[in-house]
């Protein structure tokens, strides 16, 4: 093997420092959330306990964390399903050049780069002017889609740009209808990438703060609830909540990765024998 | 224009996306623009045309100060995320030889992106606070005698949090374009006697420009529109345009918030228009 240049070692150190920078603070609050009952927001640790997690489950003065969690979870699932379905449909649409596609593409990009607070303010104002009540499942849902759909569509672009069209042609030659081609050829091939779209949809929604701020109504989602806590809770209970939600996010990522891995294995096992001369 | 079957299918498939964007992107922006010309009392907003909000906005020295602060945050954050993001992407793309390791390290960088921003902000408190890890370490090493007050709730902590939250938006597009650079080009540069540094400057950086542009657009727009990081990490002591808007919203001064939002929107769009002159996004996907 070729000898590593000196720059490799320098850059390895830089990379390691970057990873430390990314994870260090989160790991620190993870450790601090196990403070003893006398402990504060910084080191030193005054004993080790589950006290602050326990406090979290007591939910006295801190508001409705579990209600907020349930709402965020439900909203995340709604956004996830919608993002997958709408992104796939739009991805299919963009494979052909239909009139207006350029405009729609730029609108999608605009949706990605327009400051979140504008969406939040605008949606809030519309509901206000129409005399509708803002609610996480209506205005909040729509506002979040303007953030998740562009990500979903960009992933679909990447997927379809690398898609081998000869599979579809083969299906058509065998007499499959357009719908059958999509259902039995295209969708199974792109299925693993859809896990990525779903992961984006769920987690972006689950953590979204700015777009939900003025559109969630009287029932907070979890990020809003956490923000409320950061301004008026000065005990490690806020770290405990941080640790729990981070752990939950990691669990979700892990579940999606596992799903992708299982699908890849299944595919390898049940793969086609075409061209192998069987 | 001939409407074919294929066009109709395309439209039908794009319809859900179009509906969402019309209802939750275009309509809100139009509403903001309209409301920015309305008037407000302490209790309600009055739909009567007036330029009052803009006159107030452009007549107030606070506006210019806050916009200057916003640009400063955006520029410093951009420079730092670019330096870090480019280095990290370069290391992953050109120094890691095994693809499995490459993907694993890349995933390692992206995981924090998937956890709550607010939690990631809170997690700086035990580091930067008066009795935080940074101060304690510096004092025990004898570098300083008294805790540094400017570590938390300052411009420093705001920018640190921005870099922490948004560097990934630089790493991903740069890594993505770097991975698509034909490795033969680099070998050719070396065969022609280019040093590592010359290859970097004359081959890799020019070919990575689209990724840099996309990352730049992400970071700039995220920082320009941010209101929560600035509020949280500065302990409400600093302001940017996003905070100006959210303060007005807090005071129920919607027309005034809308006017500021329109100016912010125009600023962001002009910046993006300039950046897009350097790159064709659609070609890069």
Coordinates of C-alpha atoms in Angstrom, one line a residue:
Chain A
X1 CA 0.0 0.0 0.0
X2 CA 1.1 3.5 -0.8
X3 CA 2.7 5.4 2.0
X4 CA 0.4 8.0 3.6
X5 CA 1.6 11.6 3.0
X6 CA 2.0 13.8 6.1
X7 CA -1.1 15.8 5.3
X8 CA -3.1 12.6 5.9
X9 CA -2.1 12.6 9.6
X10 CA -2.7 16.4 10.0
X11 CA -6.2 16.0 8.4
X12 CA -7.0 13.0 10.5
X13 CA -6.4 15.1 13.6
X14 CA -8.6 17.9 12.2
X15 CA -11.3 15.4 11.4
X16 CA -11.1 13.9 14.9
X17 CA -11.4 17.4 16.4
X18 CA -14.4 18.1 14.2
X19 CA -16.2 15.0 15.4
X20 CA -15.3 15.9 19.0
X21 CA -16.7 19.4 18.4
X22 CA -20.0 17.8 16.9
X23 CA -20.5 15.3 19.7
X24 CA -18.7 16.7 22.7
X25 CA -21.4 19.1 24.0
X26 CA -24.2 16.6 23.5
X27 CA -22.3 13.9 25.3
X28 CA -21.5 16.3 28.1
X29 CA -25.2 17.1 28.7
X30 CA -25.8 13.4 28.5
X31 CA -23.4 12.9 31.4
X32 CA -24.7 15.9 33.3
X33 CA -28.3 14.7 33.1
X34 CA -27.3 11.9 35.6
X35 CA -26.4 14.6 38.2
X36 CA -27.4 13.8 41.8
X37 CA -30.3 15.7 43.2
X38 CA -28.0 18.4 44.5
X39 CA -26.2 18.9 41.2
X40 CA -26.4 21.9 39.0
X41 CA -26.1 22.8 35.3
X42 CA -22.3 22.4 35.2
X43 CA -19.6 20.1 36.5
X44 CA -18.6 18.9 39.0
X45 CA -21.0 16.0 39.3
X46 CA -22.6 15.9 42.7
X47 CA -23.3 12.2 42.8
X48 CA -24.9 10.1 40.2
X49 CA -28.6 9.5 40.0
X50 CA -31.7 9.1 37.8
X51 CA -33.3 11.9 39.8
X52 CA -33.8 14.4 36.9
X53 CA -35.2 11.7 34.6
X54 CA -37.6 10.9 37.5
X55 CA -38.5 14.6 37.7
X56 CA -39.3 14.5 34.0
X57 CA -41.9 11.8 34.5
X58 CA -43.4 13.7 37.4
X59 CA -44.2 16.6 35.1
X60 CA -45.4 19.2 37.7
X61 CA -44.5 22.7 36.8
X62 CA -42.8 22.0 33.5
X63 CA -45.9 21.7 31.3
X64 CA -47.1 18.9 29.2
X65 CA -44.0 17.2 27.9
X66 CA -45.7 13.8 27.2
X67 CA -48.6 15.4 25.4
X68 CA -46.1 17.4 23.3
X69 CA -44.1 14.3 22.6
X70 CA -47.3 12.4 21.4
X71 CA -48.2 15.4 19.2
X72 CA -44.7 15.6 17.7
X73 CA -44.6 11.9 17.1
X74 CA -48.0 11.9 15.3
X75 CA -47.1 15.0 13.3
X76 CA -43.8 13.4 12.4
X77 CA -45.6 10.3 11.0
X78 CA -48.1 12.4 9.1
X79 CA -45.3 14.5 7.6
X80 CA -43.2 11.4 6.8
X81 CA -46.0 9.6 4.9
X82 CA -47.0 12.7 3.0
X83 CA -43.4 13.6 2.2
X84 CA -42.7 10.1 0.8
X85 CA -45.9 10.0 -1.4
X86 CA -45.7 13.6 -2.7
X87 CA -41.9 13.4 -3.3
X88 CA -42.2 10.2 -5.3
X89 CA -45.1 11.6 -7.4
X90 CA -43.2 14.8 -8.0
X91 CA -40.0 12.9 -8.7
X92 CA -41.8 10.9 -11.4
X93 CA -43.3 14.1 -12.8
X94 CA -39.9 15.7 -13.2
X95 CA -38.6 12.9 -15.2
X96 CA -40.5 14.2 -18.2
X97 CA -40.4 17.9 -19.2
X98 CA -43.9 19.1 -18.6
X99 CA -44.8 22.7 -19.1
X100 CA -44.3 24.6 -15.8
X101 CA -41.8 22.2 -14.5
X102 CA -39.0 24.8 -14.4
X103 CA -41.2 27.1 -12.4
X104 CA -42.2 24.4 -10.0
X105 CA -38.5 23.4 -9.5
X106 CA -37.6 27.0 -8.6
X107 CA -40.5 27.2 -6.2
X108 CA -39.3 24.1 -4.5
X109 CA -35.8 25.4 -4.2
X110 CA -37.3 28.7 -2.9
X111 CA -39.2 26.7 -0.3
X112 CA -35.9 25.3 0.9
X113 CA -34.0 28.6 1.2
X114 CA -36.7 31.0 2.4
X115 CA -36.2 31.8 6.0
X116 CA -38.4 29.7 8.2
X117 CA -39.8 32.6 10.1
X118 CA -41.4 33.9 7.0
X119 CA -43.3 30.7 6.4
X120 CA -44.3 30.7 10.1
X121 CA -45.5 34.3 10.0
X122 CA -47.2 34.0 6.6
X123 CA -49.1 30.9 7.4
X124 CA -50.1 32.3 10.8
X125 CA -51.4 35.5 9.1
X126 CA -53.4 33.6 6.6
X127 CA -55.1 31.5 9.2
X128 CA -55.7 34.6 11.2
X129 CA -57.2 36.5 8.3
X130 CA -59.4 33.6 7.3
X131 CA -60.7 33.3 10.8
X132 CA -59.3 29.8 11.2
X133 CA -57.6 28.4 14.3
X134 CA -54.0 27.5 13.9
X135 CA -53.4 23.9 14.9
X136 CA -50.4 21.6 14.7
X137 CA -52.2 19.1 12.5
X138 CA -53.4 21.7 9.9
X139 CA -51.3 24.9 9.7
X140 CA -48.3 23.3 11.5
X141 CA -48.5 20.3 9.2
X142 CA -48.5 22.4 6.0
X143 CA -45.7 24.7 7.2
X144 CA -43.5 21.7 7.9
X145 CA -44.1 20.2 4.5
X146 CA -42.6 23.3 2.9
X147 CA -39.3 22.2 4.6
X148 CA -39.5 18.4 4.2
X149 CA -40.8 18.2 0.6
X150 CA -37.8 20.0 -1.0
X151 CA -35.4 17.6 0.7
X152 CA -37.6 14.7 -0.4
X153 CA -37.6 16.0 -4.0
X154 CA -33.9 16.5 -4.1
X155 CA -33.3 13.0 -3.0
X156 CA -35.7 11.8 -5.7
X157 CA -33.8 13.8 -8.3
X158 CA -30.6 12.0 -7.1
X159 CA -32.4 8.7 -7.3
X160 CA -33.9 9.1 -10.7
X161 CA -30.8 10.6 -12.2
X162 CA -29.1 7.3 -11.5
X163 CA -32.0 5.1 -12.5
X164 CA -31.5 2.7 -15.3
X165 CA -34.4 3.3 -17.7
X166 CA -33.9 0.0 -19.5
X167 CA -35.7 -1.8 -16.7
X168 CA -38.8 0.2 -17.5
X169 CA -38.4 -0.4 -21.2
X170 CA -38.1 -4.2 -20.6
X171 CA -41.3 -4.1 -18.5
X172 CA -43.1 -2.1 -21.3
X173 CA -41.8 -4.6 -23.9
X174 CA -43.3 -7.4 -21.8
X175 CA -46.7 -5.6 -22.0
X176 CA -46.8 -3.9 -18.6
X177 CA -49.1 -0.9 -18.4
X178 CA -47.6 2.4 -17.2
X179 CA -49.1 1.8 -13.7
X180 CA -47.8 -1.8 -13.6
X181 CA -44.3 -0.5 -14.6
X182 CA -44.3 1.9 -11.7
X183 CA -45.8 -0.5 -9.2
X184 CA -43.8 -3.6 -10.0
X185 CA -40.5 -2.2 -11.4
X186 CA -39.8 1.4 -10.4
X187 CA -41.1 1.4 -6.8
X188 CA -39.3 -1.8 -5.8
X189 CA -36.0 -0.5 -7.2
X190 CA -36.2 2.9 -5.5
X191 CA -37.6 1.5 -2.3
X192 CA -34.3 1.7 -0.3
X193 CA -33.9 5.4 -1.2
X194 CA -37.5 6.0 0.1
X195 CA -36.2 5.0 3.5
X196 CA -33.9 8.1 3.3
X197 CA -36.8 10.3 2.3
X198 CA -38.9 8.9 5.2
X199 CA -36.1 9.5 7.6
X200 CA -35.7 13.1 6.5
X201 CA -39.5 13.6 6.6
X202 CA -39.9 12.3 10.1
X203 CA -36.8 13.7 11.8
X204 CA -37.0 17.2 10.2
X205 CA -40.6 17.4 11.4
X206 CA -39.9 16.0 14.8
X207 CA -37.2 18.6 15.5
X208 CA -38.7 21.5 13.6
X209 CA -39.0 24.7 15.7
X210 CA -39.1 27.8 13.5
X211 CA -41.8 26.8 11.1
X212 CA -44.0 25.5 13.9
X213 CA -43.6 28.5 16.2
X214 CA -46.6 30.5 15.0
X215 CA -48.5 27.7 13.4
X216 CA -48.9 25.0 16.1
X217 CA -51.6 26.8 18.0
X218 CA -52.4 26.2 21.7
X219 CA -51.0 22.7 21.8
X220 CA -47.2 22.7 21.7
X221 CA -45.0 20.3 19.8
X222 CA -42.0 18.9 21.6
X223 CA -39.4 21.4 20.3
X224 CA -41.6 24.3 21.3
X225 CA -42.1 22.7 24.7
X226 CA -38.3 22.2 25.1
X227 CA -37.7 25.8 24.2
X228 CA -40.3 26.9 26.8
X229 CA -38.3 24.9 29.3
X230 CA -35.0 26.3 28.4
X231 CA -36.2 29.8 29.3
X232 CA -37.7 29.0 32.7
X233 CA -36.1 25.8 34.0
X234 CA -32.7 26.0 35.5
X235 CA -32.1 22.5 36.7
X236 CA -30.6 19.5 35.0
X237 CA -34.1 18.3 34.2
X238 CA -33.7 20.1 30.9
X239 CA -30.6 18.1 30.2
X240 CA -32.5 14.9 31.0
X241 CA -35.1 15.9 28.5
X242 CA -32.3 16.7 26.0
X243 CA -30.7 13.3 26.6
X244 CA -34.0 11.5 26.1
X245 CA -35.0 13.2 22.9
X246 CA -31.5 12.8 21.5
X247 CA -31.6 9.1 22.4
X248 CA -35.0 8.9 20.7
X249 CA -33.7 10.5 17.5
X250 CA -30.7 8.1 17.5
X251 CA -33.2 5.2 17.9
X252 CA -35.2 6.4 14.9
X253 CA -32.1 6.8 12.8
X254 CA -31.0 3.3 13.9
X255 CA -34.4 1.8 13.0
X256 CA -34.3 3.3 9.6
X257 CA -30.7 2.1 9.0
X258 CA -31.7 -1.3 10.1
X259 CA -34.6 -1.3 7.8
X260 CA -32.4 -0.3 4.9
X261 CA -29.9 -3.1 5.8
X262 CA -32.7 -5.7 6.0
X263 CA -34.1 -4.6 2.6
X264 CA -30.6 -4.8 1.0
X265 CA -30.1 -8.3 2.4
X266 CA -33.5 -9.4 1.3
X267 CA -32.8 -8.1 -2.2
X268 CA -29.4 -9.9 -2.3
X269 CA -31.1 -13.2 -1.3
X270 CA -34.2 -12.9 -3.5
X271 CA -32.3 -11.2 -6.3
X272 CA -33.0 -11.9 -10.0
X273 CA -31.0 -14.7 -11.7
X274 CA -31.4 -12.9 -15.0
X275 CA -28.2 -13.1 -17.2
X276 CA -26.6 -15.8 -15.0
X277 CA -27.4 -18.5 -17.5
X278 CA -29.6 -20.6 -15.1
Chain B
X1 CA -48.6 24.3 -26.9
X2 CA -49.7 20.8 -27.4
X3 CA -51.2 19.0 -24.4
X4 CA -50.2 15.4 -24.6
X5 CA -51.1 12.5 -22.4
X6 CA -47.6 12.6 -21.0
X7 CA -48.0 16.3 -20.1
X8 CA -51.3 15.6 -18.3
X9 CA -49.7 12.7 -16.3
X10 CA -46.8 15.0 -15.4
X11 CA -49.2 17.6 -14.1
X12 CA -51.2 15.2 -12.1
X13 CA -48.1 13.8 -10.5
X14 CA -46.8 17.2 -9.7
X15 CA -50.2 18.4 -8.4
X16 CA -49.8 17.6 -4.7
X17 CA -46.4 19.3 -4.5
X18 CA -47.8 22.3 -6.4
X19 CA -50.8 22.5 -4.0
X20 CA -48.6 22.5 -0.9
X21 CA -46.3 25.1 -2.4
X22 CA -49.2 27.4 -3.4
X23 CA -50.9 27.1 -0.1
X24 CA -48.0 27.2 2.3
X25 CA -45.3 29.0 0.4
X26 CA -46.7 31.4 -2.2
X27 CA -49.9 32.4 -0.4
X28 CA -48.0 33.1 2.9
X29 CA -45.5 35.3 1.1
X30 CA -48.2 37.2 -0.8
X31 CA -50.0 37.6 2.5
X32 CA -46.9 39.0 4.2
X33 CA -46.4 41.4 1.3
X34 CA -50.0 42.7 1.6
X35 CA -50.0 42.9 5.4
X36 CA -46.7 44.8 5.3
X37 CA -48.7 47.7 3.8
X38 CA -51.3 47.6 6.5
X39 CA -51.5 49.6 9.7
X40 CA -51.8 48.3 13.2
X41 CA -52.9 49.5 16.6
X42 CA -52.1 47.9 19.8
X43 CA -55.0 45.6 19.6
X44 CA -55.7 44.8 15.9
X45 CA -54.4 45.1 12.4
X46 CA -56.2 47.5 10.0
X47 CA -56.3 46.6 6.3
X48 CA -55.7 50.1 5.0
X49 CA -52.9 50.8 2.6
X50 CA -50.0 52.7 4.1
X51 CA -46.2 53.0 3.7
X52 CA -45.9 53.7 7.4
X53 CA -44.1 50.4 8.2
X54 CA -41.5 50.9 5.6
X55 CA -41.0 54.5 6.4
X56 CA -40.4 53.6 10.0
X57 CA -38.2 50.7 9.0
X58 CA -35.9 52.6 6.7
X59 CA -36.0 55.7 8.9
X60 CA -34.7 53.9 12.0
X61 CA -31.0 53.6 12.7
X62 CA -31.7 50.3 14.5
X63 CA -32.6 48.7 11.2
X64 CA -29.3 49.4 9.6
X65 CA -27.4 48.3 12.7
X66 CA -29.4 45.0 12.9
X67 CA -28.9 44.3 9.2
X68 CA -25.2 45.0 9.5
X69 CA -25.1 42.6 12.5
X70 CA -27.0 40.0 10.4
X71 CA -24.5 40.3 7.5
X72 CA -21.6 40.0 10.0
X73 CA -23.0 36.8 11.5
X74 CA -23.6 35.4 8.1
X75 CA -20.2 36.3 6.7
X76 CA -18.2 35.0 9.7
X77 CA -20.2 31.8 9.9
X78 CA -19.9 31.3 6.2
X79 CA -16.1 31.7 6.3
X80 CA -15.7 29.3 9.2
X81 CA -18.2 26.6 7.9
X82 CA -16.5 26.8 4.5
X83 CA -13.0 26.3 6.0
X84 CA -14.0 23.5 8.2
X85 CA -16.5 21.9 5.8
X86 CA -14.0 21.9 2.9
X87 CA -11.2 20.4 5.0
X88 CA -13.5 17.7 6.4
X89 CA -15.0 16.8 2.9
X90 CA -11.5 16.8 1.4
X91 CA -10.2 14.4 4.0
X92 CA -13.2 12.1 3.5
X93 CA -13.2 12.2 -0.2
X94 CA -9.5 12.0 -1.0
X95 CA -7.7 10.6 2.0
X96 CA -10.0 7.7 3.0
X97 CA -9.4 4.8 0.6
X98 CA -12.0 2.3 1.7
X99 CA -15.5 3.1 0.7
X100 CA -17.0 1.5 3.7
X101 CA -14.9 3.6 6.1
X102 CA -15.8 6.6 4.0
X103 CA -19.5 6.1 4.3
X104 CA -19.2 5.2 8.0
X105 CA -17.3 8.5 8.7
X106 CA -19.7 10.5 6.6
X107 CA -22.7 9.1 8.5
X108 CA -20.9 9.9 11.8
X109 CA -20.8 13.5 10.7
X110 CA -24.5 13.6 9.6
X111 CA -26.0 12.0 12.7
X112 CA -26.0 15.2 14.9
X113 CA -27.9 16.9 12.1
X114 CA -30.8 14.7 13.0
X115 CA -31.2 15.7 16.6
X116 CA -32.8 18.8 18.0
X117 CA -31.1 22.2 17.3
X118 CA -32.3 23.6 20.6
X119 CA -30.8 20.6 22.5
X120 CA -27.6 21.1 20.7
X121 CA -27.6 24.8 21.7
X122 CA -28.3 24.0 25.4
X123 CA -25.4 21.6 25.3
X124 CA -23.0 24.5 25.0
X125 CA -24.0 25.9 28.4
X126 CA -21.8 23.5 30.6
X127 CA -18.9 24.3 28.3
X128 CA -19.0 28.0 28.0
X129 CA -20.7 29.1 31.3
X130 CA -18.9 31.1 34.0
X131 CA -18.1 27.8 35.8
X132 CA -18.1 25.8 32.6
X133 CA -15.5 23.3 31.4
X134 CA -13.7 25.9 29.2
X135 CA -13.1 28.4 32.0
X136 CA -12.2 25.7 34.5
X137 CA -9.7 24.2 32.2
X138 CA -8.1 27.5 31.3
X139 CA -7.9 28.5 34.9
X140 CA -6.3 25.2 36.0
X141 CA -3.8 25.5 33.2
X142 CA -3.0 29.0 34.5
X143 CA -3.8 30.7 31.2
X144 CA -6.3 33.0 32.9
X145 CA -7.0 34.1 36.5
X146 CA -10.6 34.9 36.2
X147 CA -13.4 33.2 34.3
X148 CA -13.9 34.7 30.8
X149 CA -17.3 36.3 30.7
X150 CA -17.5 36.5 26.9
X151 CA -17.6 32.8 26.3
X152 CA -21.4 32.5 26.8
X153 CA -24.1 35.0 25.8
X154 CA -21.9 36.9 23.4
X155 CA -21.2 37.1 19.6
X156 CA -18.7 34.4 20.2
X157 CA -21.2 31.9 21.5
X158 CA -23.7 32.8 18.8
X159 CA -21.2 32.2 16.0
X160 CA -19.9 29.0 17.7
X161 CA -23.4 27.7 17.8
X162 CA -24.0 28.6 14.1
X163 CA -20.8 26.8 13.1
X164 CA -21.8 23.8 15.3
X165 CA -25.3 23.6 13.8
X166 CA -24.7 24.4 10.1
X167 CA -21.2 23.1 9.1
X168 CA -22.8 20.0 7.9
X169 CA -24.8 21.9 5.3
X170 CA -21.3 22.7 3.9
X171 CA -19.8 19.3 4.3
X172 CA -22.5 17.4 2.4
X173 CA -22.7 19.3 -0.9
X174 CA -18.9 19.7 -1.0
X175 CA -18.3 16.0 -0.3
X176 CA -20.9 15.2 -2.9
X177 CA -19.2 17.1 -5.7
X178 CA -15.8 15.9 -4.6
X179 CA -16.9 12.3 -4.9
X180 CA -17.8 12.9 -8.5
X181 CA -14.5 14.3 -9.6
X182 CA -12.8 12.0 -12.0
X183 CA -9.8 10.6 -10.1
X184 CA -7.8 10.4 -13.4
X185 CA -7.6 14.2 -13.4
X186 CA -5.8 14.2 -10.1
X187 CA -3.4 11.5 -11.3
X188 CA -2.8 13.5 -14.5
X189 CA -2.0 16.6 -12.4
X190 CA 0.5 14.6 -10.4
X191 CA 2.0 13.0 -13.5
X192 CA 2.5 16.4 -14.8
X193 CA 4.5 17.3 -11.8
X194 CA 1.9 19.2 -9.8
X195 CA 2.5 19.3 -6.0
X196 CA -0.4 18.3 -3.7
X197 CA -1.1 22.0 -3.1
X198 CA -1.1 22.9 -6.8
X199 CA -3.5 20.0 -7.5
X200 CA -5.7 21.3 -4.7
X201 CA -5.7 24.9 -6.0
X202 CA -5.8 24.2 -9.8
X203 CA -7.9 21.0 -10.0
X204 CA -9.9 20.2 -6.9
X205 CA -11.1 23.7 -5.8
X206 CA -12.4 24.7 -9.3
X207 CA -14.2 21.4 -9.7
X208 CA -15.7 21.6 -6.2
X209 CA -17.1 25.1 -6.9
X210 CA -20.7 24.0 -7.4
X211 CA -20.7 22.2 -4.0
X212 CA -19.2 25.2 -2.4
X213 CA -21.9 27.4 -3.9
X214 CA -24.8 25.1 -2.8
X215 CA -23.3 24.9 0.7
X216 CA -22.9 28.7 0.8
X217 CA -26.6 29.2 -0.2
X218 CA -27.6 26.9 2.6
X219 CA -25.5 28.4 5.3
X220 CA -26.2 32.0 4.3
X221 CA -30.0 31.6 4.2
X222 CA -30.1 29.6 7.4
X223 CA -28.0 32.2 9.3
X224 CA -29.8 35.2 7.8
X225 CA -33.2 34.0 8.7
X226 CA -32.3 32.6 12.1
X227 CA -33.9 34.1 15.2
X228 CA -33.7 31.4 17.8
X229 CA -29.9 30.7 17.9
X230 CA -29.2 34.4 18.3
X231 CA -31.8 34.8 21.0
X232 CA -30.7 31.8 22.9
X233 CA -26.9 31.9 22.6
X234 CA -26.7 35.7 23.2
X235 CA -29.0 35.5 26.2
X236 CA -31.2 38.0 24.3
X237 CA -28.4 40.5 24.3
X238 CA -27.8 40.6 20.5
X239 CA -30.1 41.0 17.6
X240 CA -30.4 40.1 14.0
X241 CA -33.2 40.6 11.4
X242 CA -34.9 37.4 12.4
X243 CA -35.1 38.5 16.0
X244 CA -36.4 41.9 14.9
X245 CA -39.3 40.1 13.2
X246 CA -39.9 37.7 16.1
X247 CA -39.9 40.6 18.6
X248 CA -42.6 42.4 16.5
X249 CA -44.6 39.2 16.4
X250 CA -44.3 38.9 20.1
X251 CA -45.7 42.4 20.4
X252 CA -48.5 41.4 17.9
X253 CA -47.2 44.1 15.5
X254 CA -47.8 41.9 12.5
X255 CA -47.7 44.7 9.8
X256 CA -44.3 45.9 11.1
X257 CA -43.0 42.3 11.3
X258 CA -44.3 41.7 7.8
X259 CA -42.4 44.7 6.4
X260 CA -39.2 43.6 8.0
X261 CA -39.8 40.1 6.6
X262 CA -40.3 41.5 3.1
X263 CA -37.0 43.4 3.3
X264 CA -35.3 40.2 4.6
X265 CA -36.8 38.2 1.8
X266 CA -35.6 40.6 -0.8
X267 CA -32.1 40.6 0.7
X268 CA -31.9 36.8 0.7
X269 CA -33.3 36.5 -2.8
X270 CA -30.8 39.0 -4.2
X271 CA -28.0 37.1 -2.5
X272 CA -29.1 33.8 -4.0
X273 CA -29.6 35.3 -7.4
X274 CA -26.0 36.5 -7.3
X275 CA -24.7 33.1 -6.1
X276 CA -26.8 31.2 -8.7
X277 CA -24.9 33.0 -11.5
X278 CA -22.0 30.8 -10.5
X279 CA -23.7 27.5 -10.6
X280 CA -26.5 25.6 -12.4
X281 CA -28.2 23.8 -9.5
X282 CA -30.3 21.6 -11.6
X283 CA -27.3 20.2 -13.4
X284 CA -25.6 19.4 -10.2
X285 CA -28.2 16.9 -8.9

